[in-house]
PDB file of C-alpha atoms in Angstrom:
ATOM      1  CA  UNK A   1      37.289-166.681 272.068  1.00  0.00           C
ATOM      2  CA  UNK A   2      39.709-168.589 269.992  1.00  0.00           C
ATOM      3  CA  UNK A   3      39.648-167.080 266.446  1.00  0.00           C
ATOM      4  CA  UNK A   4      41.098-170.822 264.758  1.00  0.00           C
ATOM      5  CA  UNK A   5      36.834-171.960 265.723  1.00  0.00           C
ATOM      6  CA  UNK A   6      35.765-168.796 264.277  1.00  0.00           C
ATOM      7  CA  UNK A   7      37.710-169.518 261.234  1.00  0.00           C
ATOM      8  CA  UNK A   8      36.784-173.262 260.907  1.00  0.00           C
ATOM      9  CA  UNK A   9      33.166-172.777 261.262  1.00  0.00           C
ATOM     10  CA  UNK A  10      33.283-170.499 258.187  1.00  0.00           C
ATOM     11  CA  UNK A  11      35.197-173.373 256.524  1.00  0.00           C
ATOM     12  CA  UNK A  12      32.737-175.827 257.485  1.00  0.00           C
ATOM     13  CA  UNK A  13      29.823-173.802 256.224  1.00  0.00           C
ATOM     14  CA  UNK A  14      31.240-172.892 252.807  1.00  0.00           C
ATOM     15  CA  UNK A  15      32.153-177.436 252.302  1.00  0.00           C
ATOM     16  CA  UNK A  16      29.682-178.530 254.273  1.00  0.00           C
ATOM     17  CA  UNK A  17      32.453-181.702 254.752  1.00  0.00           C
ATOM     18  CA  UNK A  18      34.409-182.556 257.570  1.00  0.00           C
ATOM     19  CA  UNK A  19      36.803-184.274 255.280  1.00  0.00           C
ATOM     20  CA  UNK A  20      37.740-180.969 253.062  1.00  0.00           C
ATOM     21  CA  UNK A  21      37.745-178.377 255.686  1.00  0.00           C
ATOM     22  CA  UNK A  22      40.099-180.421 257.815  1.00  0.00           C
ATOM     23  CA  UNK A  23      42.658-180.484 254.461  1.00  0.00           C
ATOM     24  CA  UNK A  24      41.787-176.994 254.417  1.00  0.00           C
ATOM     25  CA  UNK A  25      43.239-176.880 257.946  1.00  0.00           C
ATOM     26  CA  UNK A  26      45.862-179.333 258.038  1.00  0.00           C
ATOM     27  CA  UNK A  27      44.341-181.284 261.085  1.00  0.00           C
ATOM     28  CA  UNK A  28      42.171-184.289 260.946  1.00  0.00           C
ATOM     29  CA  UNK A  29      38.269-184.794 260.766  1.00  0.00           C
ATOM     30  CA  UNK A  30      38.329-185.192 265.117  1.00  0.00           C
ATOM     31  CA  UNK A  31      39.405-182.335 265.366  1.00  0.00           C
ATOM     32  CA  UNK A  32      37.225-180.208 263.133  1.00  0.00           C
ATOM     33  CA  UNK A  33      34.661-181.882 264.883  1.00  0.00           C
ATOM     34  CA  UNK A  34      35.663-181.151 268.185  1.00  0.00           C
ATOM     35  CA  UNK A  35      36.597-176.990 267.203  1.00  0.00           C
ATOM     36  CA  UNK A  36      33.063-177.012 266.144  1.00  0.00           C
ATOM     37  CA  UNK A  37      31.379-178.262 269.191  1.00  0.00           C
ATOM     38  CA  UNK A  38      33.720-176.326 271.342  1.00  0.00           C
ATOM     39  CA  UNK A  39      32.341-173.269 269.613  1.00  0.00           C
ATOM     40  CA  UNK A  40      28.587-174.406 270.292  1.00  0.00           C
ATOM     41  CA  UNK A  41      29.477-174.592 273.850  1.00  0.00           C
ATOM     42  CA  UNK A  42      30.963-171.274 273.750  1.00  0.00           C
ATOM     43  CA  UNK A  43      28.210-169.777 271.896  1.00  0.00           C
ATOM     44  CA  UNK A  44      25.064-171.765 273.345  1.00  0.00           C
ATOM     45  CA  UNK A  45      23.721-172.929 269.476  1.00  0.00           C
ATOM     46  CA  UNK A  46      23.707-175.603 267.718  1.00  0.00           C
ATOM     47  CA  UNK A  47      25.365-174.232 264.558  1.00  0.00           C
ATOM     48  CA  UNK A  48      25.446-177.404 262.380  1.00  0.00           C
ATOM     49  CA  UNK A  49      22.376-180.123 261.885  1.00  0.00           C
ATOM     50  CA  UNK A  50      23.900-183.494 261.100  1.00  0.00           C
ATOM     51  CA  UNK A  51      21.986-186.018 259.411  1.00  0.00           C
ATOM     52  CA  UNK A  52      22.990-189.008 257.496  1.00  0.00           C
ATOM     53  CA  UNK A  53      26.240-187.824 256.914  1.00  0.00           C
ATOM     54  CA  UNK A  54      25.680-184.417 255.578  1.00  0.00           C
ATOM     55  CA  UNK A  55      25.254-181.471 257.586  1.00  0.00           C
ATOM     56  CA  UNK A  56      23.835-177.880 256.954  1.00  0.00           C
ATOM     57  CA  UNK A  57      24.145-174.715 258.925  1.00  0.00           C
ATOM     58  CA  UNK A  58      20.924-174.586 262.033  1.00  0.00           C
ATOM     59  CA  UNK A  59      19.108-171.150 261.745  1.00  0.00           C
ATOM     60  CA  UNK A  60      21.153-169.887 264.607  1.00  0.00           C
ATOM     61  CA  UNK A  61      24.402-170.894 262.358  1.00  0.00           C
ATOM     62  CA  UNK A  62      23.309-168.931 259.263  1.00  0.00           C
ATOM     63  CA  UNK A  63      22.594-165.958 261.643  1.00  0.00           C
ATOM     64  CA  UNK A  64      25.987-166.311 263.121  1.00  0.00           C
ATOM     65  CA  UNK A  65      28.244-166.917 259.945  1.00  0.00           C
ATOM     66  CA  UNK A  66      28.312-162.792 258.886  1.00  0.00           C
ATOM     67  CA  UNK A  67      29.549-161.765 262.578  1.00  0.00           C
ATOM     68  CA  UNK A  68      31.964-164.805 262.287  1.00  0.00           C
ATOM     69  CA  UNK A  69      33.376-163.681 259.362  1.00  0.00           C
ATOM     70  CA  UNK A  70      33.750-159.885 260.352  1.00  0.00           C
ATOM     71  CA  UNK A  71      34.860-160.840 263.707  1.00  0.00           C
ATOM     72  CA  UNK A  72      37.681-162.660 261.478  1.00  0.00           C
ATOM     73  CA  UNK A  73      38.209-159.955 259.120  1.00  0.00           C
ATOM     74  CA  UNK A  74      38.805-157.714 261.859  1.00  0.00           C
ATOM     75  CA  UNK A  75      41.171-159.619 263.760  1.00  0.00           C
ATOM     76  CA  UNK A  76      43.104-160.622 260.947  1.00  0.00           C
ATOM     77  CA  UNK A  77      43.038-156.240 260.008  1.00  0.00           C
ATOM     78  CA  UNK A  78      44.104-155.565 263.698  1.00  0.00           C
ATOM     79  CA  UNK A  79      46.763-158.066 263.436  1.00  0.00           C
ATOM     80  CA  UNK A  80      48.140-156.438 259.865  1.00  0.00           C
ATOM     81  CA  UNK A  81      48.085-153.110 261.718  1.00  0.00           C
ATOM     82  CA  UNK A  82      50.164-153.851 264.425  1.00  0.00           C
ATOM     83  CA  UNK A  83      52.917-156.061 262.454  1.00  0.00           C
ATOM     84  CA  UNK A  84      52.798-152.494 260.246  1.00  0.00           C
ATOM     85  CA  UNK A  85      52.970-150.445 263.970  1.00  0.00           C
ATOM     86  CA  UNK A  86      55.552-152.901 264.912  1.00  0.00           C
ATOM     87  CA  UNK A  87      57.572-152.995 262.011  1.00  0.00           C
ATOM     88  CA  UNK A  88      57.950-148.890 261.543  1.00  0.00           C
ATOM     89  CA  UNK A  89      58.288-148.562 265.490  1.00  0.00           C
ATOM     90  CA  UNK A  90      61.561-150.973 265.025  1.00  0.00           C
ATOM     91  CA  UNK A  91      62.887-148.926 261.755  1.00  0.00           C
ATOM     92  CA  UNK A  92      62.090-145.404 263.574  1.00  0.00           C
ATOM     93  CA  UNK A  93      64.777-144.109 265.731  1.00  0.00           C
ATOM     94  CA  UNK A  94      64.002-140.843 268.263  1.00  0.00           C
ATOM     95  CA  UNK A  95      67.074-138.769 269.250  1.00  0.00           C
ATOM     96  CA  UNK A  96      66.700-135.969 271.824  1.00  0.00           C
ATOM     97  CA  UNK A  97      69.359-133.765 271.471  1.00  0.00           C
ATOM     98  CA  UNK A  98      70.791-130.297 273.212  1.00  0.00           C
ATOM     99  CA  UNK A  99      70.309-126.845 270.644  1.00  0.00           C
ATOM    100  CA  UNK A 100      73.982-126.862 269.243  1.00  0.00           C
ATOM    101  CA  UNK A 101      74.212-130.310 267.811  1.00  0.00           C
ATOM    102  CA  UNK A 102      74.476-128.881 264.508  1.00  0.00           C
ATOM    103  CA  UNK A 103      78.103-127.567 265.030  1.00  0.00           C
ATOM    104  CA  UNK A 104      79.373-130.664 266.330  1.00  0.00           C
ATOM    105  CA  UNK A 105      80.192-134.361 264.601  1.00  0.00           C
ATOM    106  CA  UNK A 106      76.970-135.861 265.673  1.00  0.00           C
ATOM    107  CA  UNK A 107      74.917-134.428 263.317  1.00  0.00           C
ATOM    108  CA  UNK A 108      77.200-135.183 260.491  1.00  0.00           C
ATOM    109  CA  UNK A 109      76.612-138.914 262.013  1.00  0.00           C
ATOM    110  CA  UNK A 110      72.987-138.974 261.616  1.00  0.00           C
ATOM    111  CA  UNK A 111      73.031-137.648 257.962  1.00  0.00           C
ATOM    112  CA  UNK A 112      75.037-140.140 257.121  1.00  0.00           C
ATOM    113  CA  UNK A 113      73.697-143.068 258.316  1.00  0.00           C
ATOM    114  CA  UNK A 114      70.049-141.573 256.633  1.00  0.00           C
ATOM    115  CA  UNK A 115      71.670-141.611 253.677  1.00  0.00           C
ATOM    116  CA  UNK A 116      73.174-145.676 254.580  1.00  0.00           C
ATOM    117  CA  UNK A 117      69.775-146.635 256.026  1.00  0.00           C
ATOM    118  CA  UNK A 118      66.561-144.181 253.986  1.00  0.00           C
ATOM    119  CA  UNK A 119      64.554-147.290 255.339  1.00  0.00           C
ATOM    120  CA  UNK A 120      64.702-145.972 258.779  1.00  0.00           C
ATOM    121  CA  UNK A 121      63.242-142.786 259.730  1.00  0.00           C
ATOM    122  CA  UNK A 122      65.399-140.414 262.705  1.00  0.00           C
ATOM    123  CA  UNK A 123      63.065-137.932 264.850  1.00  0.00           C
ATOM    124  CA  UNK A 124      65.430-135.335 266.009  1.00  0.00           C
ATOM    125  CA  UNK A 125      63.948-133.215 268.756  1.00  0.00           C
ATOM    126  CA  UNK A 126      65.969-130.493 270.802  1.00  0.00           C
ATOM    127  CA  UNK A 127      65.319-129.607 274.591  1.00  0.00           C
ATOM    128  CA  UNK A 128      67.844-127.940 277.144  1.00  0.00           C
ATOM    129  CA  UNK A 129      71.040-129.915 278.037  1.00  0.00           C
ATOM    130  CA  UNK A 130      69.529-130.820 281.656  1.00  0.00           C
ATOM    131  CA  UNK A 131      66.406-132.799 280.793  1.00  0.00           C
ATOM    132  CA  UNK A 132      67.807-135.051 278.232  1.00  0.00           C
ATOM    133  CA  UNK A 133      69.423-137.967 280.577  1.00  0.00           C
ATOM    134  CA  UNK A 134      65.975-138.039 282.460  1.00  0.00           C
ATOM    135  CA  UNK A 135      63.709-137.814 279.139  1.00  0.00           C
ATOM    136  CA  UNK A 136      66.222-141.585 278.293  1.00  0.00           C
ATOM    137  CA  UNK A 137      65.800-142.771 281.396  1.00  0.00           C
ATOM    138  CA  UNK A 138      61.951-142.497 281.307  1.00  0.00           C
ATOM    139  CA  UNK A 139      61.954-144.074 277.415  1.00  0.00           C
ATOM    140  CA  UNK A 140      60.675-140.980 275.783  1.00  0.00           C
ATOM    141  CA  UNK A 141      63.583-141.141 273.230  1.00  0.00           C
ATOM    142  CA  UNK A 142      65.668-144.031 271.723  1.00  0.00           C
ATOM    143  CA  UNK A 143      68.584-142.566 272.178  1.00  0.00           C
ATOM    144  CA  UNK A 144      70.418-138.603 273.243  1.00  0.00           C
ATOM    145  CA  UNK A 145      73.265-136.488 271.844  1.00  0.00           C
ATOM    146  CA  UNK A 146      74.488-134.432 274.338  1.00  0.00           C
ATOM    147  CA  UNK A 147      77.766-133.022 276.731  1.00  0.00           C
ATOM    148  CA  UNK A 148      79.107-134.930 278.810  1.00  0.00           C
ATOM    149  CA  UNK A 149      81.250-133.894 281.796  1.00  0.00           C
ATOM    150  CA  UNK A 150      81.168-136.530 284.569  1.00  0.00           C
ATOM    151  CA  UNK A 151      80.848-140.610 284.764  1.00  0.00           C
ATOM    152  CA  UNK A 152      77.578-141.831 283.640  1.00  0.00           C
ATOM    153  CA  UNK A 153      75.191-143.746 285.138  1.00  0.00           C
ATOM    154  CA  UNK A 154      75.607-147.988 285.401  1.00  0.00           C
ATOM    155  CA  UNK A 155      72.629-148.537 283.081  1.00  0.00           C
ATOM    156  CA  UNK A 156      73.446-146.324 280.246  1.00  0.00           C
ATOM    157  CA  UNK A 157      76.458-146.519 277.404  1.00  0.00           C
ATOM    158  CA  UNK A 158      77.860-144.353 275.538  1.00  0.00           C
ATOM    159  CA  UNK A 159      79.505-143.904 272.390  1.00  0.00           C
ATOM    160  CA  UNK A 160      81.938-140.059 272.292  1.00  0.00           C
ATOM    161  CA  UNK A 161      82.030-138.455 268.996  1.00  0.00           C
ATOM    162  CA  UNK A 162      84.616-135.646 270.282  1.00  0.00           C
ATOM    163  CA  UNK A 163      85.808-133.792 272.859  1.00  0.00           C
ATOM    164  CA  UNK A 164      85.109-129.874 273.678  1.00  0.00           C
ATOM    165  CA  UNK A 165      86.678-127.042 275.760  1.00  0.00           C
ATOM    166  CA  UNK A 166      85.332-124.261 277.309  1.00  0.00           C
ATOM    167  CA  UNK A 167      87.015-120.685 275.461  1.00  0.00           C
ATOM    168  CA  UNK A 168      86.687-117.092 276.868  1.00  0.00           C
ATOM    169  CA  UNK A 169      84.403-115.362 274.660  1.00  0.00           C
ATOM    170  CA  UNK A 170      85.538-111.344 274.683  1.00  0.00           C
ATOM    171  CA  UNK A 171      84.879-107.791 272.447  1.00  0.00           C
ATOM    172  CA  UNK A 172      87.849-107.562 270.226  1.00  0.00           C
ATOM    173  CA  UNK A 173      88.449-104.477 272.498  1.00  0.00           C
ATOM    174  CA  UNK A 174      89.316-106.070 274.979  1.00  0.00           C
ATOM    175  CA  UNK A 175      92.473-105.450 276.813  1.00  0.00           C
ATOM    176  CA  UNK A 176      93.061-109.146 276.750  1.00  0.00           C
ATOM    177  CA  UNK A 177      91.422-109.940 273.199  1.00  0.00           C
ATOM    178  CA  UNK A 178      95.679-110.436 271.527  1.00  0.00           C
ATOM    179  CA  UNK A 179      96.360-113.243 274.064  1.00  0.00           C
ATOM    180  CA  UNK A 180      96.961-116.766 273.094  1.00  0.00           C
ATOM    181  CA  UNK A 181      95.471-118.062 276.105  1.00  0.00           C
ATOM    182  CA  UNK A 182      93.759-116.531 279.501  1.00  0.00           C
ATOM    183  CA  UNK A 183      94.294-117.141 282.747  1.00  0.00           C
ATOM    184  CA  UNK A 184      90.796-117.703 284.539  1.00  0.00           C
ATOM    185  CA  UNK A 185      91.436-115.339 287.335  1.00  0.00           C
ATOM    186  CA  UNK A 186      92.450-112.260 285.044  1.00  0.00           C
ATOM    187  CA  UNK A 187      88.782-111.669 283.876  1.00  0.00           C
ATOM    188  CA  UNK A 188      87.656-111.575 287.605  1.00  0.00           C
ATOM    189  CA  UNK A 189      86.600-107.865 287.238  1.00  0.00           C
ATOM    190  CA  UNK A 190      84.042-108.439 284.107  1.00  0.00           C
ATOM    191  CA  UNK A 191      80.355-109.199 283.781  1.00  0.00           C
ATOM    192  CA  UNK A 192      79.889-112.496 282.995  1.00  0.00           C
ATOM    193  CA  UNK A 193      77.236-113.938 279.835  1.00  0.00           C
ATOM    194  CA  UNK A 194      76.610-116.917 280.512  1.00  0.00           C
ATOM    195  CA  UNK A 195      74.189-119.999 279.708  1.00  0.00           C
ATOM    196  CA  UNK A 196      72.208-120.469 282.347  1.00  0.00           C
ATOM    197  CA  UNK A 197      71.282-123.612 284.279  1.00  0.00           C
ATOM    198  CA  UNK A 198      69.038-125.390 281.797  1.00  0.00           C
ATOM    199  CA  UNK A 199      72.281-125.867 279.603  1.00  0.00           C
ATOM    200  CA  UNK A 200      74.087-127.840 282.269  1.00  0.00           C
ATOM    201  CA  UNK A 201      76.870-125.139 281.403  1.00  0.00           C
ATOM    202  CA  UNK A 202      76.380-122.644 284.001  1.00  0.00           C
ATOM    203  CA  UNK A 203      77.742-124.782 287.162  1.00  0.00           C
ATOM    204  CA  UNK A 204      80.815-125.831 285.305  1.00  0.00           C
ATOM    205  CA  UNK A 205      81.693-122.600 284.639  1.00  0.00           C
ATOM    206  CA  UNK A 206      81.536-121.157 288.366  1.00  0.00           C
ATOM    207  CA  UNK A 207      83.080-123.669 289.827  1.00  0.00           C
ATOM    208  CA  UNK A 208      85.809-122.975 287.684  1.00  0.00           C
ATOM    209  CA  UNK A 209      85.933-119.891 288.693  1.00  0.00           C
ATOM    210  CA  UNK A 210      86.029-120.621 292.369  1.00  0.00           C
ATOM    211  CA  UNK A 211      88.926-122.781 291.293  1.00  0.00           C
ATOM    212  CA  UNK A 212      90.441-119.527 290.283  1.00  0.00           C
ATOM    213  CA  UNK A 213      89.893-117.899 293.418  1.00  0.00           C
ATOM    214  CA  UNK A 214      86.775-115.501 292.899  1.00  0.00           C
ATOM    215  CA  UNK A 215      82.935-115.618 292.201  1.00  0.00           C
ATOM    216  CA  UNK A 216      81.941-114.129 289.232  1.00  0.00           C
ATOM    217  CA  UNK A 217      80.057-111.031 288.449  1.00  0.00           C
ATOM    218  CA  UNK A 218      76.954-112.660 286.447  1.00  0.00           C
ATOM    219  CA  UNK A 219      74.644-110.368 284.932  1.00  0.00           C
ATOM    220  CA  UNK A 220      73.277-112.585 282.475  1.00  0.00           C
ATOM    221  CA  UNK A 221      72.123-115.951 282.158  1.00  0.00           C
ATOM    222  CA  UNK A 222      70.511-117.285 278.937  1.00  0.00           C
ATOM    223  CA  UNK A 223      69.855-120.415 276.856  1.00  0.00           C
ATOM    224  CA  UNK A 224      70.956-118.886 273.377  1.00  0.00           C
ATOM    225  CA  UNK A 225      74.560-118.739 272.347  1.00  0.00           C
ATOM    226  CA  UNK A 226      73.723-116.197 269.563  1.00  0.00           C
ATOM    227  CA  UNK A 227      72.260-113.936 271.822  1.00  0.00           C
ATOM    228  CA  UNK A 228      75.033-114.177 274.033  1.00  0.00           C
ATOM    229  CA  UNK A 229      77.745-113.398 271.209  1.00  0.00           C
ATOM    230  CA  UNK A 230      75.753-110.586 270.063  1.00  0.00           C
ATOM    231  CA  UNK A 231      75.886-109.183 273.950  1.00  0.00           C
ATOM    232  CA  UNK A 232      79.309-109.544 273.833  1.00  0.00           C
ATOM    233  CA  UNK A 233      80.015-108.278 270.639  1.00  0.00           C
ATOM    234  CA  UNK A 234      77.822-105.041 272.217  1.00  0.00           C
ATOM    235  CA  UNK A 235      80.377-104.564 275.022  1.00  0.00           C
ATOM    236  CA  UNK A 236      78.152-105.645 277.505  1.00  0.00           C
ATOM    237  CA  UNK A 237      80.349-108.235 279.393  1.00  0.00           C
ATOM    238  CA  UNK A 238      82.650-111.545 278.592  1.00  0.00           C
ATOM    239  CA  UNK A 239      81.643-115.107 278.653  1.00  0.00           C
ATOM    240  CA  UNK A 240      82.631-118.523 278.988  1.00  0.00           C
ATOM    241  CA  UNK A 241      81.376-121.084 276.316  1.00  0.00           C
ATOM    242  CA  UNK A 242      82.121-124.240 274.587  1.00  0.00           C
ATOM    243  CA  UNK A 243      84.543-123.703 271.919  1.00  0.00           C
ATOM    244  CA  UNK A 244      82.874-125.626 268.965  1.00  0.00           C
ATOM    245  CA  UNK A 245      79.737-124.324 269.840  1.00  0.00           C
ATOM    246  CA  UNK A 246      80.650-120.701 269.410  1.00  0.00           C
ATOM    247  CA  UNK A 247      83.289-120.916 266.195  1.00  0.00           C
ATOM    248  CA  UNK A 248      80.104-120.330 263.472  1.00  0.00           C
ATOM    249  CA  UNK A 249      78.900-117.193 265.864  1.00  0.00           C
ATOM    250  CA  UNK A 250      82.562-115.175 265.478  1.00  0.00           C
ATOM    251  CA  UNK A 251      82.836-112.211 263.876  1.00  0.00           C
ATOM    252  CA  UNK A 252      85.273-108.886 263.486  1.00  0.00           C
ATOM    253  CA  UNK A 253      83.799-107.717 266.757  1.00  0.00           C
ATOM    254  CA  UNK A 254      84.468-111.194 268.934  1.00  0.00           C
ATOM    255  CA  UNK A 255      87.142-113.685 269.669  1.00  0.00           C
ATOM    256  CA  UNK A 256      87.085-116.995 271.187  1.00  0.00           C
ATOM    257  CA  UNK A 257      90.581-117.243 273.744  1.00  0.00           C
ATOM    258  CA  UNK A 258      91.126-121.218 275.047  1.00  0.00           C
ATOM    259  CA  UNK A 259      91.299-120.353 278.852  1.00  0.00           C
ATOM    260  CA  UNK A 260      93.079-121.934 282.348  1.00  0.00           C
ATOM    261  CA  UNK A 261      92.113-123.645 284.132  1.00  0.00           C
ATOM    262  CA  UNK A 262      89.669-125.440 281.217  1.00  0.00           C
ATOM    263  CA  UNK A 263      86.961-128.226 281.842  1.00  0.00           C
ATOM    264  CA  UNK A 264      87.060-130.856 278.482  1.00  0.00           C
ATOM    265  CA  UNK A 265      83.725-132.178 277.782  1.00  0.00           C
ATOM    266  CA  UNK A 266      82.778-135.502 275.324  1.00  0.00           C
ATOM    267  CA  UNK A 267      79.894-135.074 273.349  1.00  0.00           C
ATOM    268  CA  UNK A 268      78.123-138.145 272.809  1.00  0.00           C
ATOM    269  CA  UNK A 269      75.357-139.917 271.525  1.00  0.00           C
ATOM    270  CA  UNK A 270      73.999-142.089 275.016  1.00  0.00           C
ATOM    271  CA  UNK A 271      71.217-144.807 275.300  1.00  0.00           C
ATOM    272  CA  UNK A 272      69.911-147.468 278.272  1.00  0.00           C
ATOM    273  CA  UNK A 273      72.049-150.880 278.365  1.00  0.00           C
ATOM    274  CA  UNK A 274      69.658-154.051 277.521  1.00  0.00           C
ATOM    275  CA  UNK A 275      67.062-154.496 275.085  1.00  0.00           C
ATOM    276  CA  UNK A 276      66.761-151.575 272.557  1.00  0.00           C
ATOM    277  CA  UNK A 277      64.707-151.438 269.089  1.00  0.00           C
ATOM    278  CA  UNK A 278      66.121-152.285 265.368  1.00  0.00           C
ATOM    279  CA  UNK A 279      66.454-148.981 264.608  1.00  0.00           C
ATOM    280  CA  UNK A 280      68.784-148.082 267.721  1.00  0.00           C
ATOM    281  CA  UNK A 281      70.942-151.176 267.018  1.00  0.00           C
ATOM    282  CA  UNK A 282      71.709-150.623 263.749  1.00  0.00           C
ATOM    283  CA  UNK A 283      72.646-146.771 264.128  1.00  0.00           C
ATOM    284  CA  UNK A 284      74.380-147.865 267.453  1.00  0.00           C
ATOM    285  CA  UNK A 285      77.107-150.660 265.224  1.00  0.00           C
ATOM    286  CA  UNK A 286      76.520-147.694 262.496  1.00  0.00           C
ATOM    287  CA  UNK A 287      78.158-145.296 265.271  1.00  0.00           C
ATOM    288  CA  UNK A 288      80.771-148.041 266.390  1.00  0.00           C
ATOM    289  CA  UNK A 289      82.222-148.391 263.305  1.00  0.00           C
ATOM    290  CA  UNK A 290      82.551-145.087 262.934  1.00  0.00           C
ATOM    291  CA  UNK A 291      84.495-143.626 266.115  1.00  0.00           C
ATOM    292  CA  UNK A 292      86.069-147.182 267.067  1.00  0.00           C
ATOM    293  CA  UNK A 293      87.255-148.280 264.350  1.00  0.00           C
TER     294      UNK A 293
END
């Protein structure tokens, strides 16, 4: 049903003249005349009784003019609610993002720009390094923060906020723990600490090490870097970790050695090409001007 009838009958029955409501309405008196009688039609009643140029509501009208004017009301309260929907979906920004953000430029980034933009709100949720292209790719967030090591795909972009390299984690102990720098292949005979698959970290790694020339001895795999530092700070084996990820975990017991071969990551904030919200947009030229400028 076309709400414009609904709300001319209601017109019609408060003037009672074709001539007002259609200045009401900015049309002419045809018009008014013919919304009315297309809204008989629709409804089956005669809602007006014209009679030497006056009309008054039928029986069936007056019984009709209270669910006309709810039926208004509530379209008119349905339409307010989604421009309000609308408008906070466009000034509401959700970034997935892996556990470590925090150490790394990124987050920096988004407290900035909250304090540039308080009109838009950021939901910042963190999930393991290997869902968060797929959680983009199926919409669930606006836009990702996470490592990158290889090409992306053709229908997302990507905007780096720094690089990363992997550093051999070790017990200050350690025979090798004075070096400036570890070759891959000399820590072939320790148990290896490592992040496990989840992280997108753990492949890297042991291919790395087959680059080296041996498969390591893994007897842990894990999803927390504090846990792992704290195993290695126990003596219970070495690992191999991203370098800004691990510098807030050292202590007098640990030490962080940049190793060779090395794999360097770009962590970056990533969203789909094409049409994206207000929110992303703004953040997005926010980010731009910020790492290519």
């Amino acid at each position: 049903m076309d709400i414009h009838k609904l709300e001319i009958f209601i017109d019609l029955s408060e003037t009672l003249n074709y001539t007002e409501t259609a200045e009401h309405q900015f049309t002419t008196q045809g018009n008014i005349s013919k919304k009315i009688k297309a809204l008989e039609k629709d409804l089956a009643v005669q809602l007006f009784r014209r009679s030497h140029r006056k009309i008054t509501l039928t029986e069936a009208g007056i019984l009709a003019l209270p669910y006309a004017k709810e039926i208004v009301i509530s379209y008119h309260t349905l339409k307010d609610n989604l421009n309000s929907y609308q408008t906070a979906k466009n000034l509401s920004l959700t970034i997935y993002t892996h556990p470590t953000m925090s150490n790394y430029q990124g987050f920096s980034s988004i407290m900035n720009f909250l304090k540039l933009h308080p009109e838009i709100t950021v939901h910042l949720q963190e999930f393991e390094s290997n869902e968060l292209v797929s959680y983009l790719i199926e919409e669930k967030s606006d836009l990702i923060f996470t490592r990158i090591f290889d090409t992306l795909e053709k229908n997302l972009e990507q905007i780096v906020t720094e690089n990363d390299q992997l550093v051999a984690i070790l017990p200050s102990n350690h025979p090798l723990a004075a070096k400036k720098e570890i070759y891959l292949a000399e820590l072939q005979l320790d148990h290896f600490l490592l992040l496990g698959k989840d992280t997108n970290l753990l492949h890297p790694v042991i291919n790395l090490c087959h680059e080296a020339g041996f498969e390591p001895d893994i007897t842990h795999e894990g999803t927390r870097v504090d846990l792992i530092m704290n195993m290695v700070s126990s003596d219970l084996g070495i690992s191999i970790l991203m370098k800004k990820a691990v510098q807030h975990h050292l202590n007098s017991k640990t030490v962080a050695i940049p190793i060779k071969p090395n794999l360097l990551s770009q962590l970056s904030f990533i969203r789909k090409k094409g049409a994206n919200s207000k929110a992303s947009n703004i953040f997005w030229h926010y980010l731009q001007n910020m790492y290519y400028h």
